[in-house]
Amino acid sequence: MTETLESIAEAMVAPGKGILAADESSGTIKKRFDTINLESTESNRRDYREMLFRTEEAMKNHISGVILYDETIRQKAKDGTPLVDLIKQAGSIPGIKVDAGAKAMAGFPGELVTEGLDGLRERLAEYYDLGARFAKWRAVIDIADGIPTMGCIEANAEALARYAALCQEQKIVPIVEPEVLMDGAHTADRCFEVTEATLRTVFARLAAHRVKLEGTILKPNMVVSGKKCSTQASVQEVAEKTITVFKRTVPAAVPGIVFLSGGQSDEDATAHLNAMNAIGGLPWKLSFSYGRALQAAPLKAWSGKAENVAAAQRAFLHRARMNGLAALGQWKAELEKAA
Ligand code: 13P
């Protein structure tokens, strides 16, 4: 079959499958390794990711694609096999994070704008040659007193659209990730408002930049209460509010929406996704592109020790399976306890 943007995007959201976000930057993976008292060396990062990519049952059955970091897409497993080949052998698609991080936005105190457009065309061409068939760019929208501003939302949406257009020119499917953070004390209704404004702006800019929606995947936050908010929306409320926002703002031509976990507990991330798919009747596939919600359990089980590899792989398989079921609306809380 000839590979097209549409066929790649469809494969990324194949039924019962989702994406493993393993694209932690050097700074972020160090923070993760700090939690298990492990030094962040090149070989430790390789061993950790090799362990995940060699979890065959998880990768084959539940992981449609893996987002990699620049170092990882060039790394080889201990036996010399490129990590990209491990992913492909499992029938999964390699992807790459291409943004250069969210930086303080000049003139907009407390807000961030994501950098990385300069030279992006050439970097995408190289990543394509290294095997990447999709990419990711994350914009960060924070909620606090007086923010976000429309200036911040617009600057980030414009950058996302320019990134997405360049990806498609290079035959790479863009994952468009505008993340409204859940760190604050705001209510779920405030998250709803900000998510709605953000997605409206993002899709307007994607249209202005002639981005083909059929070859685009959206990676949004869910509509949740801020972590420090005293009242927390229920699973059903999160599912209903999130779907309501998407129906207003995400065109039906988008083949799939894959959520970030953003600091939700493993089980919340699964339960929310499941509740949305249980509602059903949606024009887009709804699945996952989790980092922490897929990796927290295996990272802890591994703790940097070779003798824990099998236990860590079991933990990864379990979360991948639970989220695969949630992508079908077939997850049940009892399945967590059974494991
Ligand atoms: P989390 O699921 O840990 O939020 O990570 C997903 C991701 O790729 C953020 O850019």
mmCIF file of C-alpha atoms and ligand atoms in Angstrom:
data_model
loop_
_atom_site.group_PDB
_atom_site.id
_atom_site.type_symbol
_atom_site.label_atom_id
_atom_site.label_comp_id
_atom_site.label_asym_id
_atom_site.label_seq_id
_atom_site.Cartn_x
_atom_site.Cartn_y
_atom_site.Cartn_z
ATOM 1 C CA MET A 1 0.000 0.000 0.000
ATOM 2 C CA THR A 2 1.321 3.460 -0.747
ATOM 3 C CA GLU A 3 1.815 5.515 2.354
ATOM 4 C CA THR A 4 -0.154 8.754 2.518
ATOM 5 C CA LEU A 5 -0.687 11.290 5.274
ATOM 6 C CA GLU A 6 -4.215 9.919 5.614
ATOM 7 C CA SER A 7 -3.129 6.280 5.845
ATOM 8 C CA ILE A 8 -0.493 7.090 8.483
ATOM 9 C CA ALA A 9 -2.990 9.139 10.509
ATOM 10 C CA GLU A 10 -5.545 6.312 10.312
ATOM 11 C CA ALA A 11 -2.955 3.786 11.480
ATOM 12 C CA MET A 12 -2.055 6.036 14.426
ATOM 13 C CA VAL A 13 -5.600 5.702 15.720
ATOM 14 C CA ALA A 14 -6.268 2.073 14.762
ATOM 15 C CA PRO A 15 -9.004 0.523 16.958
ATOM 16 C CA GLY A 16 -7.805 -0.347 20.456
ATOM 17 C CA LYS A 17 -4.417 1.291 19.948
ATOM 18 C CA GLY A 18 -2.810 4.548 20.972
ATOM 19 C CA ILE A 19 0.500 6.315 21.204
ATOM 20 C CA LEU A 20 3.339 5.970 23.681
ATOM 21 C CA ALA A 21 4.839 9.404 24.353
ATOM 22 C CA ALA A 22 8.476 8.530 25.100
ATOM 23 C CA ASP A 23 9.857 11.865 23.927
ATOM 24 C CA GLU A 24 10.951 13.269 27.270
ATOM 25 C CA SER A 25 13.647 15.870 26.705
ATOM 26 C CA SER A 26 16.966 15.423 28.531
ATOM 27 C CA GLY A 27 15.709 17.682 31.325
ATOM 28 C CA THR A 28 12.396 15.846 31.735
ATOM 29 C CA ILE A 29 13.818 12.316 31.670
ATOM 30 C CA LYS A 30 16.310 13.386 34.344
ATOM 31 C CA LYS A 31 13.367 14.454 36.529
ATOM 32 C CA ARG A 32 11.708 11.054 35.936
ATOM 33 C CA PHE A 33 14.927 9.151 36.743
ATOM 34 C CA ASP A 34 15.421 11.267 39.879
ATOM 35 C CA THR A 35 12.232 9.661 41.250
ATOM 36 C CA ILE A 36 13.925 6.229 41.131
ATOM 37 C CA ASN A 37 17.364 7.561 42.150
ATOM 38 C CA LEU A 38 18.878 6.693 38.801
ATOM 39 C CA GLU A 39 21.477 8.787 37.051
ATOM 40 C CA SER A 40 20.358 10.038 33.628
ATOM 41 C CA THR A 41 23.155 8.679 31.436
ATOM 42 C CA GLU A 42 22.876 7.902 27.734
ATOM 43 C CA SER A 43 23.005 4.149 28.409
ATOM 44 C CA ASN A 44 20.396 4.284 31.192
ATOM 45 C CA ARG A 45 18.057 6.228 28.913
ATOM 46 C CA ARG A 46 18.697 3.649 26.181
ATOM 47 C CA ASP A 47 18.141 0.670 28.497
ATOM 48 C CA TYR A 48 14.897 2.141 29.801
ATOM 49 C CA ARG A 49 13.411 2.855 26.399
ATOM 50 C CA GLU A 50 14.688 -0.407 24.918
ATOM 51 C CA MET A 51 12.854 -2.241 27.715
ATOM 52 C CA LEU A 52 9.576 -0.517 26.762
ATOM 53 C CA PHE A 53 9.987 -1.065 23.010
ATOM 54 C CA ARG A 54 10.785 -4.757 23.601
ATOM 55 C CA THR A 55 7.520 -5.314 25.494
ATOM 56 C CA GLU A 56 6.211 -7.174 22.505
ATOM 57 C CA GLU A 57 2.614 -7.841 23.489
ATOM 58 C CA ALA A 58 2.045 -4.226 24.538
ATOM 59 C CA MET A 59 3.655 -2.815 21.424
ATOM 60 C CA LYS A 60 2.001 -5.199 18.940
ATOM 61 C CA ASN A 61 -1.506 -5.026 20.355
ATOM 62 C CA HIS A 62 -1.898 -1.597 21.913
ATOM 63 C CA ILE A 63 0.748 0.873 20.732
ATOM 64 C CA SER A 64 0.229 2.308 17.246
ATOM 65 C CA GLY A 65 3.148 4.722 17.414
ATOM 66 C CA VAL A 66 5.940 5.973 19.664
ATOM 67 C CA ILE A 67 7.024 9.597 19.990
ATOM 68 C CA LEU A 68 10.806 9.747 20.275
ATOM 69 C CA TYR A 69 13.293 12.416 21.274
ATOM 70 C CA ASP A 70 16.203 13.400 19.007
ATOM 71 C CA GLU A 71 18.676 11.266 20.979
ATOM 72 C CA THR A 72 16.437 8.183 20.948
ATOM 73 C CA ILE A 73 15.680 8.167 17.216
ATOM 74 C CA ARG A 74 19.447 7.839 16.655
ATOM 75 C CA GLN A 75 20.118 5.258 19.401
ATOM 76 C CA LYS A 76 20.803 1.560 19.063
ATOM 77 C CA ALA A 77 19.687 -1.231 21.387
ATOM 78 C CA LYS A 78 22.358 -3.125 23.340
ATOM 79 C CA ASP A 79 22.635 -5.682 20.520
ATOM 80 C CA GLY A 80 23.123 -2.945 17.912
ATOM 81 C CA THR A 81 19.589 -2.915 16.464
ATOM 82 C CA PRO A 82 18.400 0.682 15.956
ATOM 83 C CA LEU A 83 15.599 1.441 18.428
ATOM 84 C CA VAL A 84 13.538 2.651 15.462
ATOM 85 C CA ASP A 85 13.746 -0.878 14.021
ATOM 86 C CA LEU A 86 12.490 -2.409 17.289
ATOM 87 C CA ILE A 87 9.443 -0.159 17.041
ATOM 88 C CA LYS A 88 8.835 -1.007 13.387
ATOM 89 C CA GLN A 89 9.309 -4.746 13.990
ATOM 90 C CA ALA A 90 6.494 -4.536 16.548
ATOM 91 C CA GLY A 91 4.258 -3.042 13.839
ATOM 92 C CA SER A 92 4.317 0.380 15.479
ATOM 93 C CA ILE A 93 5.169 3.712 13.831
ATOM 94 C CA PRO A 94 8.147 5.850 14.925
ATOM 95 C CA GLY A 95 7.441 9.546 15.521
ATOM 96 C CA ILE A 96 9.542 12.486 16.698
ATOM 97 C CA LYS A 97 9.202 15.526 18.940
ATOM 98 C CA VAL A 98 10.343 18.515 16.901
ATOM 99 C CA ASP A 99 9.571 21.557 19.025
ATOM 100 C CA ALA A 100 12.415 23.195 20.920
ATOM 101 C CA GLY A 101 10.396 23.756 24.080
ATOM 102 C CA ALA A 102 8.098 26.411 25.534
ATOM 103 C CA LYS A 103 9.927 29.657 26.402
ATOM 104 C CA ALA A 104 8.862 32.815 28.224
ATOM 105 C CA MET A 105 6.834 34.951 25.807
ATOM 106 C CA ALA A 106 8.246 38.473 25.546
ATOM 107 C CA GLY A 107 5.754 41.088 26.715
ATOM 108 C CA PHE A 108 3.415 38.468 28.212
ATOM 109 C CA PRO A 109 4.438 37.871 31.832
ATOM 110 C CA GLY A 110 3.751 34.327 33.017
ATOM 111 C CA GLU A 111 2.990 32.981 29.543
ATOM 112 C CA LEU A 112 4.932 30.693 27.225
ATOM 113 C CA VAL A 113 5.381 30.360 23.496
ATOM 114 C CA THR A 114 6.888 27.296 21.861
ATOM 115 C CA GLU A 115 10.023 27.695 19.745
ATOM 116 C CA GLY A 116 11.542 25.558 16.991
ATOM 117 C CA LEU A 117 10.377 26.732 13.549
ATOM 118 C CA ASP A 118 13.761 27.887 12.225
ATOM 119 C CA GLY A 119 15.374 25.125 10.173
ATOM 120 C CA LEU A 120 12.410 22.847 10.817
ATOM 121 C CA ARG A 121 12.000 21.838 7.138
ATOM 122 C CA GLU A 122 15.530 20.433 7.057
ATOM 123 C CA ARG A 123 15.166 18.698 10.414
ATOM 124 C CA LEU A 124 11.912 17.063 9.286
ATOM 125 C CA ALA A 125 13.584 15.784 6.103
ATOM 126 C CA GLU A 126 16.335 14.195 8.215
ATOM 127 C CA TYR A 127 13.842 12.659 10.654
ATOM 128 C CA TYR A 128 11.902 11.220 7.706
ATOM 129 C CA ASP A 129 15.111 9.520 6.543
ATOM 130 C CA LEU A 130 15.624 8.200 10.076
ATOM 131 C CA GLY A 131 12.155 6.582 9.909
ATOM 132 C CA ALA A 132 9.774 9.103 11.503
ATOM 133 C CA ARG A 133 6.334 9.221 9.907
ATOM 134 C CA PHE A 134 4.713 11.584 12.378
ATOM 135 C CA ALA A 135 5.874 14.463 14.561
ATOM 136 C CA LYS A 136 4.788 16.320 17.672
ATOM 137 C CA TRP A 137 4.824 19.995 18.676
ATOM 138 C CA ARG A 138 3.536 20.995 22.109
ATOM 139 C CA ALA A 139 2.175 24.431 22.936
ATOM 140 C CA VAL A 140 1.545 25.266 26.590
ATOM 141 C CA ILE A 141 -1.359 27.400 27.782
ATOM 142 C CA ASP A 142 -1.399 28.119 31.502
ATOM 143 C CA ILE A 143 -4.451 29.184 33.502
ATOM 144 C CA ALA A 144 -4.065 31.689 36.360
ATOM 145 C CA ASP A 145 -5.276 35.175 37.289
ATOM 146 C CA GLY A 146 -5.498 37.182 34.063
ATOM 147 C CA ILE A 147 -4.058 34.446 31.858
ATOM 148 C CA PRO A 148 -4.149 33.055 29.270
ATOM 149 C CA THR A 149 -4.310 36.099 27.014
ATOM 150 C CA MET A 150 -5.513 35.859 23.414
ATOM 151 C CA GLY A 151 -2.036 37.090 22.448
ATOM 152 C CA CYS A 152 -0.490 33.939 23.889
ATOM 153 C CA ILE A 153 -3.114 31.634 22.400
ATOM 154 C CA GLU A 154 -2.724 33.247 18.967
ATOM 155 C CA ALA A 155 1.088 33.128 18.950
ATOM 156 C CA ASN A 156 1.050 29.446 19.897
ATOM 157 C CA ALA A 157 -1.678 28.589 17.375
ATOM 158 C CA GLU A 158 0.245 30.324 14.598
ATOM 159 C CA ALA A 159 3.395 28.342 15.436
ATOM 160 C CA LEU A 160 1.422 25.063 15.558
ATOM 161 C CA ALA A 161 -0.042 25.806 12.123
ATOM 162 C CA ARG A 162 3.335 26.660 10.560
ATOM 163 C CA TYR A 163 4.793 23.481 12.064
ATOM 164 C CA ALA A 164 1.877 21.361 10.779
ATOM 165 C CA ALA A 165 2.175 22.772 7.255
ATOM 166 C CA LEU A 166 5.923 22.011 7.163
ATOM 167 C CA CYS A 167 5.315 18.461 8.422
ATOM 168 C CA GLN A 168 2.800 17.733 5.691
ATOM 169 C CA GLU A 169 5.130 19.163 3.039
ATOM 170 C CA GLN A 170 7.694 16.586 4.256
ATOM 171 C CA LYS A 171 5.112 13.712 4.246
ATOM 172 C CA ILE A 172 5.023 13.601 8.023
ATOM 173 C CA VAL A 173 1.729 13.601 9.963
ATOM 174 C CA PRO A 174 1.664 16.445 12.502
ATOM 175 C CA ILE A 175 0.402 15.815 15.993
ATOM 176 C CA VAL A 176 -0.910 19.232 16.979
ATOM 177 C CA GLU A 177 -0.688 19.556 20.759
ATOM 178 C CA PRO A 178 -2.123 22.639 22.436
ATOM 179 C CA GLU A 179 -1.964 21.712 26.120
ATOM 180 C CA VAL A 180 -4.078 23.673 28.576
ATOM 181 C CA LEU A 181 -2.323 22.891 31.859
ATOM 182 C CA MET A 182 -4.174 21.371 34.820
ATOM 183 C CA ASP A 183 -1.716 22.711 37.415
ATOM 184 C CA GLY A 184 -3.815 25.617 38.736
ATOM 185 C CA ALA A 185 -6.692 26.037 41.182
ATOM 186 C CA HIS A 186 -9.242 26.730 38.418
ATOM 187 C CA THR A 187 -12.548 24.921 37.972
ATOM 188 C CA ALA A 188 -13.363 22.513 35.162
ATOM 189 C CA ASP A 189 -15.643 25.206 33.694
ATOM 190 C CA ARG A 190 -12.695 27.580 33.440
ATOM 191 C CA CYS A 191 -10.692 24.805 31.737
ATOM 192 C CA PHE A 192 -13.649 24.350 29.364
ATOM 193 C CA GLU A 193 -13.632 28.048 28.426
ATOM 194 C CA VAL A 194 -9.889 28.181 27.819
ATOM 195 C CA THR A 195 -9.832 24.884 25.914
ATOM 196 C CA GLU A 196 -12.671 26.084 23.691
ATOM 197 C CA ALA A 197 -10.917 29.382 22.883
ATOM 198 C CA THR A 198 -7.639 27.563 22.266
ATOM 199 C CA LEU A 199 -9.060 24.915 19.927
ATOM 200 C CA ARG A 200 -11.087 27.467 17.959
ATOM 201 C CA THR A 201 -7.974 29.546 17.406
ATOM 202 C CA VAL A 202 -5.820 26.538 16.540
ATOM 203 C CA PHE A 203 -8.235 25.231 13.897
ATOM 204 C CA ALA A 204 -8.637 28.719 12.389
ATOM 205 C CA ARG A 205 -4.842 28.986 12.011
ATOM 206 C CA LEU A 206 -4.560 25.441 10.614
ATOM 207 C CA ALA A 207 -7.113 26.409 7.951
ATOM 208 C CA ALA A 208 -5.292 29.669 7.190
ATOM 209 C CA HIS A 209 -2.073 27.687 6.655
ATOM 210 C CA ARG A 210 -3.813 25.170 4.347
ATOM 211 C CA VAL A 211 -3.170 22.230 6.644
ATOM 212 C CA LYS A 212 -4.954 19.097 5.485
ATOM 213 C CA LEU A 213 -7.047 17.968 8.432
ATOM 214 C CA GLU A 214 -7.393 14.398 7.107
ATOM 215 C CA GLY A 215 -3.655 14.051 7.691
ATOM 216 C CA THR A 216 -3.537 15.709 11.111
ATOM 217 C CA ILE A 217 -3.892 14.273 14.628
ATOM 218 C CA LEU A 218 -4.961 16.469 17.558
ATOM 219 C CA LYS A 219 -3.401 15.940 20.989
ATOM 220 C CA PRO A 220 -5.370 17.957 23.522
ATOM 221 C CA ASN A 221 -5.922 18.074 27.256
ATOM 222 C CA MET A 222 -9.186 16.827 28.663
ATOM 223 C CA VAL A 223 -11.520 19.302 30.355
ATOM 224 C CA VAL A 224 -10.616 18.665 33.997
ATOM 225 C CA SER A 225 -10.571 20.643 37.242
ATOM 226 C CA GLY A 226 -7.250 22.257 38.151
ATOM 227 C CA LYS A 227 -5.215 20.034 40.494
ATOM 228 C CA LYS A 228 -5.499 22.585 43.295
ATOM 229 C CA CYS A 229 -9.236 23.205 42.835
ATOM 230 C CA SER A 230 -11.285 22.205 45.901
ATOM 231 C CA THR A 231 -14.051 20.647 43.803
ATOM 232 C CA GLN A 232 -13.048 17.968 41.331
ATOM 233 C CA ALA A 233 -15.265 17.154 38.334
ATOM 234 C CA SER A 234 -16.425 13.522 38.215
ATOM 235 C CA VAL A 235 -15.360 11.085 35.507
ATOM 236 C CA GLN A 236 -18.700 11.499 33.744
ATOM 237 C CA GLU A 237 -18.496 15.321 33.919
ATOM 238 C CA VAL A 238 -14.996 15.302 32.471
ATOM 239 C CA ALA A 239 -16.136 13.048 29.625
ATOM 240 C CA GLU A 240 -19.221 15.119 28.808
ATOM 241 C CA LYS A 241 -17.497 18.504 29.022
ATOM 242 C CA THR A 242 -14.559 17.341 26.921
ATOM 243 C CA ILE A 243 -16.782 15.958 24.184
ATOM 244 C CA THR A 244 -18.935 19.094 24.178
ATOM 245 C CA VAL A 245 -15.872 21.272 23.570
ATOM 246 C CA PHE A 246 -14.627 19.038 20.761
ATOM 247 C CA LYS A 247 -18.004 18.959 19.021
ATOM 248 C CA ARG A 248 -17.918 22.753 18.931
ATOM 249 C CA THR A 249 -14.367 23.140 17.743
ATOM 250 C CA VAL A 250 -12.817 20.051 16.089
ATOM 251 C CA PRO A 251 -13.864 19.442 12.464
ATOM 252 C CA ALA A 252 -15.080 15.926 11.639
ATOM 253 C CA ALA A 253 -12.347 15.645 8.986
ATOM 254 C CA VAL A 254 -9.764 15.148 11.756
ATOM 255 C CA PRO A 255 -9.311 11.358 11.917
ATOM 256 C CA GLY A 256 -8.269 11.137 15.535
ATOM 257 C CA ILE A 257 -7.814 12.825 18.860
ATOM 258 C CA VAL A 258 -5.181 11.374 21.193
ATOM 259 C CA PHE A 259 -5.073 12.755 24.709
ATOM 260 C CA LEU A 260 -2.116 13.730 26.828
ATOM 261 C CA SER A 261 -2.326 12.637 30.464
ATOM 262 C CA GLY A 262 -0.953 15.911 31.829
ATOM 263 C CA GLY A 263 -0.505 14.817 35.447
ATOM 264 C CA GLN A 264 -3.703 12.766 35.884
ATOM 265 C CA SER A 265 -3.318 9.527 37.822
ATOM 266 C CA ASP A 266 -2.897 6.414 35.679
ATOM 267 C CA GLU A 267 -6.377 5.196 36.463
ATOM 268 C CA ASP A 268 -8.077 8.593 35.979
ATOM 269 C CA ALA A 269 -6.504 8.940 32.541
ATOM 270 C CA THR A 270 -7.868 5.509 31.598
ATOM 271 C CA ALA A 271 -11.306 6.034 33.174
ATOM 272 C CA HIS A 272 -11.805 9.411 31.446
ATOM 273 C CA LEU A 273 -10.873 8.060 28.027
ATOM 274 C CA ASN A 274 -13.137 5.074 28.537
ATOM 275 C CA ALA A 275 -16.095 7.238 29.597
ATOM 276 C CA MET A 276 -15.809 9.340 26.444
ATOM 277 C CA ASN A 277 -15.717 6.294 24.189
ATOM 278 C CA ALA A 278 -18.618 4.768 26.087
ATOM 279 C CA ILE A 279 -20.705 7.840 25.154
ATOM 280 C CA GLY A 280 -19.898 7.056 21.511
ATOM 281 C CA GLY A 281 -21.392 8.404 18.279
ATOM 282 C CA LEU A 282 -18.332 10.611 17.653
ATOM 283 C CA PRO A 283 -16.889 11.612 14.268
ATOM 284 C CA TRP A 284 -13.246 11.115 15.349
ATOM 285 C CA LYS A 285 -11.422 8.240 17.031
ATOM 286 C CA LEU A 286 -10.566 9.063 20.638
ATOM 287 C CA SER A 287 -7.429 7.434 21.988
ATOM 288 C CA PHE A 288 -4.333 8.106 24.076
ATOM 289 C CA SER A 289 -0.880 9.570 23.637
ATOM 290 C CA TYR A 290 0.207 9.214 27.224
ATOM 291 C CA GLY A 291 3.619 9.782 28.677
ATOM 292 C CA ARG A 292 3.338 9.616 32.439
ATOM 293 C CA ALA A 293 0.080 7.594 32.520
ATOM 294 C CA LEU A 294 1.778 4.771 30.557
ATOM 295 C CA GLN A 295 5.250 5.007 32.044
ATOM 296 C CA ALA A 296 4.879 5.810 35.737
ATOM 297 C CA ALA A 297 4.156 2.187 36.719
ATOM 298 C CA PRO A 298 6.894 0.519 34.625
ATOM 299 C CA LEU A 299 9.442 3.171 35.621
ATOM 300 C CA LYS A 300 8.815 2.504 39.291
ATOM 301 C CA ALA A 301 8.792 -1.285 38.836
ATOM 302 C CA TRP A 302 12.105 -1.126 36.935
ATOM 303 C CA SER A 303 13.910 1.310 39.249
ATOM 304 C CA GLY A 304 16.990 0.976 37.043
ATOM 305 C CA LYS A 305 17.658 -2.688 37.905
ATOM 306 C CA ALA A 306 18.133 -5.418 35.290
ATOM 307 C CA GLU A 307 16.441 -7.989 37.538
ATOM 308 C CA ASN A 308 13.225 -5.904 37.440
ATOM 309 C CA VAL A 309 12.877 -5.778 33.656
ATOM 310 C CA ALA A 310 10.218 -8.503 33.469
ATOM 311 C CA ALA A 311 8.106 -6.888 36.216
ATOM 312 C CA ALA A 312 8.412 -3.486 34.536
ATOM 313 C CA GLN A 313 7.352 -4.930 31.195
ATOM 314 C CA ARG A 314 4.338 -6.525 32.873
ATOM 315 C CA ALA A 315 3.422 -3.138 34.363
ATOM 316 C CA PHE A 316 3.762 -1.469 30.961
ATOM 317 C CA LEU A 317 1.683 -4.174 29.267
ATOM 318 C CA HIS A 318 -1.021 -3.757 31.883
ATOM 319 C CA ARG A 319 -1.346 0.016 31.375
ATOM 320 C CA ALA A 320 -1.170 -0.353 27.587
ATOM 321 C CA ARG A 321 -3.908 -2.985 27.706
ATOM 322 C CA MET A 322 -6.128 -0.921 30.018
ATOM 323 C CA ASN A 323 -5.792 2.127 27.783
ATOM 324 C CA GLY A 324 -6.339 0.018 24.659
ATOM 325 C CA LEU A 325 -9.627 -1.128 26.170
ATOM 326 C CA ALA A 326 -10.502 2.471 27.112
ATOM 327 C CA ALA A 327 -9.945 3.488 23.488
ATOM 328 C CA LEU A 328 -12.743 1.026 22.667
ATOM 329 C CA GLY A 329 -14.963 2.019 25.615
ATOM 330 C CA GLN A 330 -14.528 -1.501 27.033
ATOM 331 C CA TRP A 331 -12.466 -0.826 30.174
ATOM 332 C CA LYS A 332 -13.804 -1.681 33.629
ATOM 333 C CA ALA A 333 -12.385 -0.662 37.028
ATOM 334 C CA GLU A 334 -12.437 -4.344 38.151
ATOM 335 C CA LEU A 335 -9.782 -5.128 35.538
ATOM 336 C CA GLU A 336 -7.331 -2.927 37.474
ATOM 337 C CA LYS A 337 -7.892 -4.840 40.674
ATOM 338 C CA ALA A 338 -7.700 -8.208 38.952
ATOM 339 C CA ALA A 339 -4.167 -7.287 37.898
HETATM 340 P P1 13P B 1 1.876 13.213 29.537
HETATM 341 O O1 13P B 1 0.898 12.148 29.126
HETATM 342 O O2 13P B 1 2.815 12.771 30.620
HETATM 343 O O3 13P B 1 1.219 14.537 29.775
HETATM 344 O O4 13P B 1 2.854 13.412 28.302
HETATM 345 C C1 13P B 1 2.325 13.478 27.034
HETATM 346 C C2 13P B 1 3.130 14.378 26.190
HETATM 347 O O5 13P B 1 3.675 13.961 25.191
HETATM 348 C C3 13P B 1 3.220 15.796 26.563
HETATM 349 O O6 13P B 1 3.775 16.527 25.510
#
